Coordinates of C-alpha atoms in Angstrom, one line a residue:
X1 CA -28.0 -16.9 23.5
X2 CA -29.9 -14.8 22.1
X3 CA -28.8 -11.9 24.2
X4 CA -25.2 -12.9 22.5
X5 CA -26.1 -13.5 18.9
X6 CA -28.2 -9.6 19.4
X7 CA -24.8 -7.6 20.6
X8 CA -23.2 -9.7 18.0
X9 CA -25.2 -8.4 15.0
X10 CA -25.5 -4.8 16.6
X11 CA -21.1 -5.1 16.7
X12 CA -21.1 -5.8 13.0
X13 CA -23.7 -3.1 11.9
X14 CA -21.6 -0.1 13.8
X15 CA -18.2 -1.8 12.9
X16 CA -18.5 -3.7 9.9
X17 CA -14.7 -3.8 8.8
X18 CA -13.5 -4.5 11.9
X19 CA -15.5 -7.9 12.1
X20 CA -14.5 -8.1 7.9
X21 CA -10.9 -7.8 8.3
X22 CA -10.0 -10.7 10.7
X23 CA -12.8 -12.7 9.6
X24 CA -11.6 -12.7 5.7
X25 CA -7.9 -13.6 6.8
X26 CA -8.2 -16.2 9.3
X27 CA -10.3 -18.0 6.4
X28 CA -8.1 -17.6 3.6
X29 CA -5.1 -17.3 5.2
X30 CA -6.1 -20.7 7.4
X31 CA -7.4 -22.5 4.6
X32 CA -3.9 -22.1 2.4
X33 CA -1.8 -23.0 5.7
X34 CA -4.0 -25.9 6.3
X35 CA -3.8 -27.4 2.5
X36 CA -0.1 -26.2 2.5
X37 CA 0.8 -28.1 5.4
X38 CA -1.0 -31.4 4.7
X39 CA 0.3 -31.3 0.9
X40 CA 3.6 -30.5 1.7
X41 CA 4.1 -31.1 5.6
X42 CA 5.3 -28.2 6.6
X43 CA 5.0 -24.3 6.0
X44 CA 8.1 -23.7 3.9
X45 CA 7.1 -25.4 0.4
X46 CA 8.9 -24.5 -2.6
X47 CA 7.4 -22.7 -5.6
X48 CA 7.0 -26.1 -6.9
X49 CA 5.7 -27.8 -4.1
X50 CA 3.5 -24.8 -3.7
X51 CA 2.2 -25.1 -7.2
X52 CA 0.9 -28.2 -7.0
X53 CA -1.5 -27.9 -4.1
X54 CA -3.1 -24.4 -6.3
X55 CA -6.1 -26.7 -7.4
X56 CA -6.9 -27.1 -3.5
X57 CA -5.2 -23.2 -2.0
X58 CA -6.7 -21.3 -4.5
X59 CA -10.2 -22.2 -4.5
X60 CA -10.3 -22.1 -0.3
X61 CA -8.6 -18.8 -0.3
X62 CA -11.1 -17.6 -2.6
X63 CA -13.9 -18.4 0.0
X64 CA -12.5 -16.2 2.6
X65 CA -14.2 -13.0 1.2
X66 CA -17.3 -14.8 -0.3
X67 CA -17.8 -16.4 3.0
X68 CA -17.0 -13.3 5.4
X69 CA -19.2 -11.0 3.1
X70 CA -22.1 -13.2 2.9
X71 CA -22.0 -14.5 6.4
X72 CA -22.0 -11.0 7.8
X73 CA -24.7 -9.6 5.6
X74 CA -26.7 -12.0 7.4
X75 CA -25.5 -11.4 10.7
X76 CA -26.2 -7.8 10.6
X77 CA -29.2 -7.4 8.6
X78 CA -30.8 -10.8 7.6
X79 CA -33.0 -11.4 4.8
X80 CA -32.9 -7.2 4.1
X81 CA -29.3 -7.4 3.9
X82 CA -29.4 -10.7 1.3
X83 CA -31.9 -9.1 -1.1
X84 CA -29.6 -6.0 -1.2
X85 CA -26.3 -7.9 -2.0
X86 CA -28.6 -9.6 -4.8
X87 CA -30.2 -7.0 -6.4
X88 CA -26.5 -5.2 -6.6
X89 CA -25.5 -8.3 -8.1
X90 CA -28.2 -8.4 -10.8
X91 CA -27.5 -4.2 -11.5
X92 CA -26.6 -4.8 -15.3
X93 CA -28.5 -1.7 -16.3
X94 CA -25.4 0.7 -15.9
X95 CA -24.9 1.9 -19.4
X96 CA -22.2 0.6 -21.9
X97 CA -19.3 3.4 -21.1
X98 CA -19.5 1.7 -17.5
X99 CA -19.1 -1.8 -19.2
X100 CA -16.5 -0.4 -21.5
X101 CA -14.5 1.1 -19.1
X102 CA -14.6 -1.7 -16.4
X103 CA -13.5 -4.4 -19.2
X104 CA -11.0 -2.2 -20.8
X105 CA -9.6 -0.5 -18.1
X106 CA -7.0 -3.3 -16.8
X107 CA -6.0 -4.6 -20.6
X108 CA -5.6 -1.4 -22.2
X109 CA -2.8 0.0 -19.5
X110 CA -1.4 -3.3 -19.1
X111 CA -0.6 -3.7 -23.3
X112 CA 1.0 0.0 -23.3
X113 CA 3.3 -0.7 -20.5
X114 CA 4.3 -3.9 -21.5
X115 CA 4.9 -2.6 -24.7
X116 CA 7.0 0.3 -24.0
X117 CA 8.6 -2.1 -22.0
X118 CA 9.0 -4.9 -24.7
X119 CA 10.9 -1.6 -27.1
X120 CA 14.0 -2.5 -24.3
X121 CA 13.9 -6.1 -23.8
X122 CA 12.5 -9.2 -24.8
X123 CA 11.9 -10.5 -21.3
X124 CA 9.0 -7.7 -21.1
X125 CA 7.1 -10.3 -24.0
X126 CA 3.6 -10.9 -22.5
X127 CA 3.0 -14.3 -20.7
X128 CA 0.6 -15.3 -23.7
X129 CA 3.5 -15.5 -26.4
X130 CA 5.4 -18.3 -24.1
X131 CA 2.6 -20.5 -24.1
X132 CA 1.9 -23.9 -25.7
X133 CA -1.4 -24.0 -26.4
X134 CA -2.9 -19.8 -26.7
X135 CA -6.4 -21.1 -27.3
X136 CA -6.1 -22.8 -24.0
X137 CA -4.3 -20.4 -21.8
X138 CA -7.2 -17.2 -23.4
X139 CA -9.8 -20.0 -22.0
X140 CA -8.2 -21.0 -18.9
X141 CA -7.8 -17.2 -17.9
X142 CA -11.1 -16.7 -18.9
X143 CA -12.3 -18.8 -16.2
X144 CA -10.0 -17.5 -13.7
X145 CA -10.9 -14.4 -14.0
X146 CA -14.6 -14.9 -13.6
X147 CA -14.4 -17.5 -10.5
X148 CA -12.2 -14.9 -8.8
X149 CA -13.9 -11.6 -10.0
X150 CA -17.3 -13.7 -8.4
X151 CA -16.2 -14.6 -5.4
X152 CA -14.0 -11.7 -4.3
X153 CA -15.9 -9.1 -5.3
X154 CA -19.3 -10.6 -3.1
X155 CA -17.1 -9.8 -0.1
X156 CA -14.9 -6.8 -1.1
X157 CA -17.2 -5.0 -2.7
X158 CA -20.6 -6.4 -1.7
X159 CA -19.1 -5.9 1.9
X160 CA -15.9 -4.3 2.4
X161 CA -16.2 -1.2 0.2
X162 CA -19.6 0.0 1.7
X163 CA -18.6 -0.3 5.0
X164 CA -15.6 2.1 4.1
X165 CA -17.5 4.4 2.0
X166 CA -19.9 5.1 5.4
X167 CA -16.6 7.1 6.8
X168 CA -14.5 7.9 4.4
X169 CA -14.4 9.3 0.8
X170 CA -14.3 7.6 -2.8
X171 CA -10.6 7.5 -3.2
X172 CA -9.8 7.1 0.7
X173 CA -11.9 3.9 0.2
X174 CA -10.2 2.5 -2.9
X175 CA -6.9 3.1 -0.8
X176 CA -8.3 1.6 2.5
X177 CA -9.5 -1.5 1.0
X178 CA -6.6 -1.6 -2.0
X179 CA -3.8 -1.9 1.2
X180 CA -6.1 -4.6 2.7
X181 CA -6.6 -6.6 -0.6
X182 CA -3.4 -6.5 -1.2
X183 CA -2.1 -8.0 1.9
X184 CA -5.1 -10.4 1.6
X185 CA -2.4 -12.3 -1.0
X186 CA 0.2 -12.4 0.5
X187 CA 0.8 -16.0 1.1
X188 CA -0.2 -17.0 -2.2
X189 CA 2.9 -14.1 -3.8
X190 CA 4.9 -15.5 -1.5
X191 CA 4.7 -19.2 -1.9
X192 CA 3.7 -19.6 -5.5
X193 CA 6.2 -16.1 -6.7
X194 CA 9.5 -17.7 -4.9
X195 CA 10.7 -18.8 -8.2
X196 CA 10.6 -15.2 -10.1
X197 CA 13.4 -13.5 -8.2
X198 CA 15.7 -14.4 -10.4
X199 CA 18.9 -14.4 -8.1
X200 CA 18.1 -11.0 -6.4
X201 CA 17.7 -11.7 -2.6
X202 CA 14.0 -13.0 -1.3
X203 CA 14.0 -10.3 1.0
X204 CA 15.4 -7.6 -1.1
X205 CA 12.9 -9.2 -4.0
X206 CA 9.4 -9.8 -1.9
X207 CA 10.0 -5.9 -0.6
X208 CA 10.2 -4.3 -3.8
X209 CA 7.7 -6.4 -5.2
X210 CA 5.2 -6.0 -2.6
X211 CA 5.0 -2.2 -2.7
X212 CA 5.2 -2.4 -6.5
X213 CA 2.0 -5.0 -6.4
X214 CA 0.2 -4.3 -2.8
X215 CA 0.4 -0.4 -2.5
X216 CA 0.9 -0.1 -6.4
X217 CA -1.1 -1.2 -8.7
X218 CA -4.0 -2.7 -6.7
X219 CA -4.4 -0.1 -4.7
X220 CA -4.5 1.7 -7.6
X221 CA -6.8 -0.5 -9.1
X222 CA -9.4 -0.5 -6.1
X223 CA -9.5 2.6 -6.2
X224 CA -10.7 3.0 -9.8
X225 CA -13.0 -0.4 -9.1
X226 CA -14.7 1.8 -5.9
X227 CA -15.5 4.6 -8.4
X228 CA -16.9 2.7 -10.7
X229 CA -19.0 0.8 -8.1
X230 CA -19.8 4.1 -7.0
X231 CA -21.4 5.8 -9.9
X232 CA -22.9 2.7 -10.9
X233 CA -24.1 0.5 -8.0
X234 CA -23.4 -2.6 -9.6
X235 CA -21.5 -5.6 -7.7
X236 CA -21.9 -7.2 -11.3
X237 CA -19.6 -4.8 -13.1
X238 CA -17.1 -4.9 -9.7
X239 CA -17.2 -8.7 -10.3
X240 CA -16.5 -8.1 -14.4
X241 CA -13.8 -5.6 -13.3
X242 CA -12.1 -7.9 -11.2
X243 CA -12.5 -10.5 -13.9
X244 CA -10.8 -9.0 -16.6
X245 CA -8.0 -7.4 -14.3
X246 CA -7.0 -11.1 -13.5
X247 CA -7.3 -12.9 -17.2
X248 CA -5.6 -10.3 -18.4
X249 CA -2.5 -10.5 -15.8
X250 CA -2.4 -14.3 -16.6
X251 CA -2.3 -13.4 -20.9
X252 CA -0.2 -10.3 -20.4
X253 CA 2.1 -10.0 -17.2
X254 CA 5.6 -10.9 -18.5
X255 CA 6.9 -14.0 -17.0
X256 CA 10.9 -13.6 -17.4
X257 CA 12.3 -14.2 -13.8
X258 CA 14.4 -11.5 -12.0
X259 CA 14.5 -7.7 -12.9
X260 CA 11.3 -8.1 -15.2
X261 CA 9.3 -9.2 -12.5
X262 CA 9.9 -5.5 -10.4
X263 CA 10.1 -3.3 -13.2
X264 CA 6.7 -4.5 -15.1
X265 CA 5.0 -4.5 -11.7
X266 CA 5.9 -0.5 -11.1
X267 CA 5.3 0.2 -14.5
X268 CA 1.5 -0.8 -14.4
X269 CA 1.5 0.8 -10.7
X270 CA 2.6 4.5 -12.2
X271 CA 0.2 3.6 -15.7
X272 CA -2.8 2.7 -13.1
X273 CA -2.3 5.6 -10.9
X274 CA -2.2 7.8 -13.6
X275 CA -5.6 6.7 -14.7
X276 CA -6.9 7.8 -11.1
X277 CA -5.2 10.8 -11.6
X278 CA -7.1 11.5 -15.0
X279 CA -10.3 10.7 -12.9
X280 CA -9.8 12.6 -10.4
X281 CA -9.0 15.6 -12.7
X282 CA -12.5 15.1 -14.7
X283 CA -14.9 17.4 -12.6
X284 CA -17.5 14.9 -12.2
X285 CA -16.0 12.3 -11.4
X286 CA -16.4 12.4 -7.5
X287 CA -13.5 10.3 -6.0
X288 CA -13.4 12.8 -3.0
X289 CA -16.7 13.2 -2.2
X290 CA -18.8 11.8 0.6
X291 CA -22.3 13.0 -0.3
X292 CA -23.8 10.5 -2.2
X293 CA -23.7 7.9 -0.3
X294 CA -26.7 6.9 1.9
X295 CA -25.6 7.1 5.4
X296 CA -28.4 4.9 6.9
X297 CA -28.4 3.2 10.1
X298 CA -27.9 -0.7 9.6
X299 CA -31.1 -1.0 6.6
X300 CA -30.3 -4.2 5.1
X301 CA -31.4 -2.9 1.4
X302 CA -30.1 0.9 1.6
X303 CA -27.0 0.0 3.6
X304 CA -24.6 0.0 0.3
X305 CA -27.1 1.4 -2.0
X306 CA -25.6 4.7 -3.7
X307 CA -27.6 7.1 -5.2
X308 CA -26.4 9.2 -8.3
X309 CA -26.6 12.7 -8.6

């Protein structure tokens, strides 16, 4: 056994993604197919049906990575490899252009293309003005956006993004584990977006809207998050990132069914890239590098440690 649980832990050190990937989706992916199924009995709900079982999908999907990220850590590099995940997530020390940035970052491009947008139509009106109760909804996103900024983050950036950054360069990264996050919700677009197509054809609809979401803007998005986690070292400020990216979508994404729901989701694609464009154009800013990175050999407390220059 212990033979076993020895080649195990040596597998996840040299291929930490590989054991991440699989890991992260059978738990998510399983746990919103099992709740699915015993909600609605069967694996074809409706957006309604679907809906309804979000106080028990959403919380187990959320696991996946938190679980994954944590249990691995442990795997590979025990106690060392706990003490590093915490002391990432305690790094508040970054400066305030790093809090500034990460809290602003999502909101600010999200308000300018929704109101270029809103200049053509009034289905581009944020999500926010449709509500009953604003107070509420501001609160409820609040909460959203911390619960999933927490638990993500401690496995795709506590986990997923150092293992990357080992191989492959800043922006390579953010792209690597953008795709992956992005396929991470699918079920959840599928199911609980059904209703938003707005007579245009599911497939036609969940194609469009998956490049525009998946390869657009949180790829984009990850990208900009692995920089930041980059210069700064701090799973905190991923977490905080992450946080406002997804109260903000719940105030500000337009919720008009049909054409509103592909052009909004391109719009803040082409607005986020261009911020990684803007980055990547600032001389400093290191999104292709590889050298600051500590490239040590399965250390529990240097194994996602950067250093800064």
């Amino acid at each position: 056994m212990e033979d076993i649980m020895g080649a195990v832990s040596s597998s996840v050190r040299k291929h930490p993604l590989w054991w991440y990937v699989p890991l992260t989706f059978v738990l998510s992916w399983g746990a919103i197919v099992l709740a699915v199924w015993i909600s609605t009995g069967g694996l074809s709900p409706t957006p309604d049906q679907f809906r309804r079982t979000v106080p028990v999908t959403v919380p187990a999907m959320l696991l996946g990575p938190a679980v994954a990220g944590m249990a691995l850590t442990g795997m590979a590099w025990g106690t060392a490899g706990y003490r590093s995940l915490w002391s990432r997530l305690l790094a508040w020390r970054v400066g305030l252009r790093w809090y500034l940035f990460a809290l602003l970052v999502a909101p600010v491009t999200m308000a300018v293309v929704v109101l270029v947008l809103r200049l053509s139509s009034p289905d581009y009106s944020p999500g926010l003005s449709a509500a009953a109760d604003k107070a509420a909804t501001v609160a409820l996103a609040a909460v959203l956006g911390a619960v999933t900024g927490l638990f993500e983050e401690i496995g795709w950036t506590g986990f997923a993004t150092p293992a990357a950054r080992r191989r492959f360069s800043v922006l390579r990264t953010g792209i690597l584990v953008g795709v992956l996050w992005g396929a991470w919700h699918f079920f959840v677009s599928l199911w609980g977006g059904g209703g938003t197509n707005g007579g245009i054809s599911a497939g036609t609809f969940m194609s469009l809207w998956v490049l525009g979401v998946f390869a657009g803007q949180l790829t984009a998005f990850r990208v900009l998050m692995a920089w930041v986690y980059e210069r700064t070292g701090s799973l905190l400020l991923a977490a905080l990132m992450h946080a406002s990216l997804t109260a903000f979508q719940f105030i500000l994404n337009p919720t008009a069914p049909g054409v509103p729901q592909q052009v909004y989701p391109w719009g803040y694609a082409a607005a986020a890239w261009l911020v990684v464009g803007a980055v990547a154009l600032a001389g400093s800013a290191g999104l292709t590098s590889r050298s600051v990175w500590h490239q040590s050999r399965g250390v529990g407390n240097r194994y996602a440690t950067p250093t800064h220059p």
